[in-house]
XYZ file of C-alpha atoms in Angstrom:
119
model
C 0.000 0.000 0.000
C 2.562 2.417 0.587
C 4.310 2.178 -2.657
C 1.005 2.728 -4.445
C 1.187 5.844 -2.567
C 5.158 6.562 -3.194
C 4.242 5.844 -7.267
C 1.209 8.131 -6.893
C 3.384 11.257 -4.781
C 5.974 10.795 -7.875
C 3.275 11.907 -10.208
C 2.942 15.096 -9.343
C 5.550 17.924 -9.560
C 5.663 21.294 -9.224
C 3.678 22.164 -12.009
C 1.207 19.785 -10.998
C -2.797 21.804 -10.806
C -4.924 21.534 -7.843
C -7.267 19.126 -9.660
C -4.503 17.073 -10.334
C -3.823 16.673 -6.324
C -7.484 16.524 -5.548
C -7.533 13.993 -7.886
C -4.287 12.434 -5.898
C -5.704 12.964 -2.169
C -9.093 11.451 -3.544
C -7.038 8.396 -4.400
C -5.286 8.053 -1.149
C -8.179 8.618 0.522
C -9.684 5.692 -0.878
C -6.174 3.779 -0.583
C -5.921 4.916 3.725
C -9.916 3.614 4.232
C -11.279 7.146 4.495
C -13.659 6.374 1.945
C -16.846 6.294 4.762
C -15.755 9.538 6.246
C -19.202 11.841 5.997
C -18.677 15.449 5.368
C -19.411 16.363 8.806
C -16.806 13.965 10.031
C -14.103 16.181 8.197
C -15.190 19.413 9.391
C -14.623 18.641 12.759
C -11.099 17.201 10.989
C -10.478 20.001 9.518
C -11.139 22.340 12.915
C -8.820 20.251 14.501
C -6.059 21.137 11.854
C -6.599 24.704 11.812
C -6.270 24.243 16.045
C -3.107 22.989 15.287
C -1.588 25.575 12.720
C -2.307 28.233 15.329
C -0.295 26.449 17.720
C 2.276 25.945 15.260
C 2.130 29.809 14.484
C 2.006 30.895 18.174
C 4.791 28.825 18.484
C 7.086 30.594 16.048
C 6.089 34.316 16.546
C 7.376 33.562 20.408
C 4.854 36.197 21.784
C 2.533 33.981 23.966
C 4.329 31.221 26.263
C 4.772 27.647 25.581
C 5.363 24.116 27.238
C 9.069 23.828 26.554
C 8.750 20.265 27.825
C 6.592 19.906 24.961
C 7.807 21.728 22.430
C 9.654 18.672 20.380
C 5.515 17.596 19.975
C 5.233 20.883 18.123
C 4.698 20.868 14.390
C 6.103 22.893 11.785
C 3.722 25.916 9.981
C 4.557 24.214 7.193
C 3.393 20.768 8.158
C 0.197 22.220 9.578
C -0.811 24.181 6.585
C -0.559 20.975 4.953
C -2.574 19.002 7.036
C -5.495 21.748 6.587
C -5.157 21.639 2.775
C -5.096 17.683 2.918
C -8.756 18.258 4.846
C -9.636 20.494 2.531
C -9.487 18.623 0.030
C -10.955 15.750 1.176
C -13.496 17.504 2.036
C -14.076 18.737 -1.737
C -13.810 14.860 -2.931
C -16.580 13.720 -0.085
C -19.186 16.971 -1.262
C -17.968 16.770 -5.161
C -16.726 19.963 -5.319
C -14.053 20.986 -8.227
C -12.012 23.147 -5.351
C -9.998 24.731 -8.888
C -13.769 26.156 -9.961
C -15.111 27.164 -6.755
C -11.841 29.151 -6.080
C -12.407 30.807 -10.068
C -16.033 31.709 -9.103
C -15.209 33.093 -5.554
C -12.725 35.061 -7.008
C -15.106 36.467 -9.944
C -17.512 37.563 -7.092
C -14.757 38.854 -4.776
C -13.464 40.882 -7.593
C -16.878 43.358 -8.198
C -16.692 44.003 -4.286
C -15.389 46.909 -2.427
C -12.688 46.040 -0.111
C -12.728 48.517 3.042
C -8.626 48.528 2.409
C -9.123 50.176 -1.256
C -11.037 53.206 0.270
């Protein structure tokens, strides 16, 4: 199982779209038995995530204390902004969402309104 998942990582590059790794994370998805996972399931996933990137981020700006016994258990920003776009997508694959089109159509409508910052 995991070098169905090594060959499928090779496949995609830099230049790689994001329906070509939703198309990947559905696949591994199917391959890790997440398959049964309800929408609702991966919210609270996906909360969970974004709990942890804010860790990871209050960890680096060093404003707010820590657990230095703990901090080896810390992830990186890096790692945890993965995880969230990993959810994300899964999400997309469980609620058939093309995430490439929703972003182009958000985008469309976010363009024609009137951001407080351009005032």
């Amino acid at each position: 199982m995991e070098n169905i998942q090594q060959e499928l990582l090779k496949k995609l590059s830099d230049e790689s779209s994001i329906n070509e790794i939703q198309s990947y994370i559905k696949k591994v998805m199917e391959i890790r038995g997440f398959t049964k996972e309800k929408s609702s399931d991966k919210i609270l996933l996906l909360v969970e995530e974004v709990g942890e990137l804010a860790k990871a981020i209050r960890k680096n700006e060093k404003k707010l204390g820590i657990d230095k016994t703990k901090e080896y258990n810390y992830s990186s920003i890096e790692s945890e902004i993965a995880d969230v776009f990993i959810v994300l997508l899964s999400i997309c694959d469980v609620l058939n969402i093309d995430l490439f089109k929703a972003f182009l159509d958000k985008e469309e409508e976010n363009i024609k309104r009137t951001w407080s910052v351009n005032k």
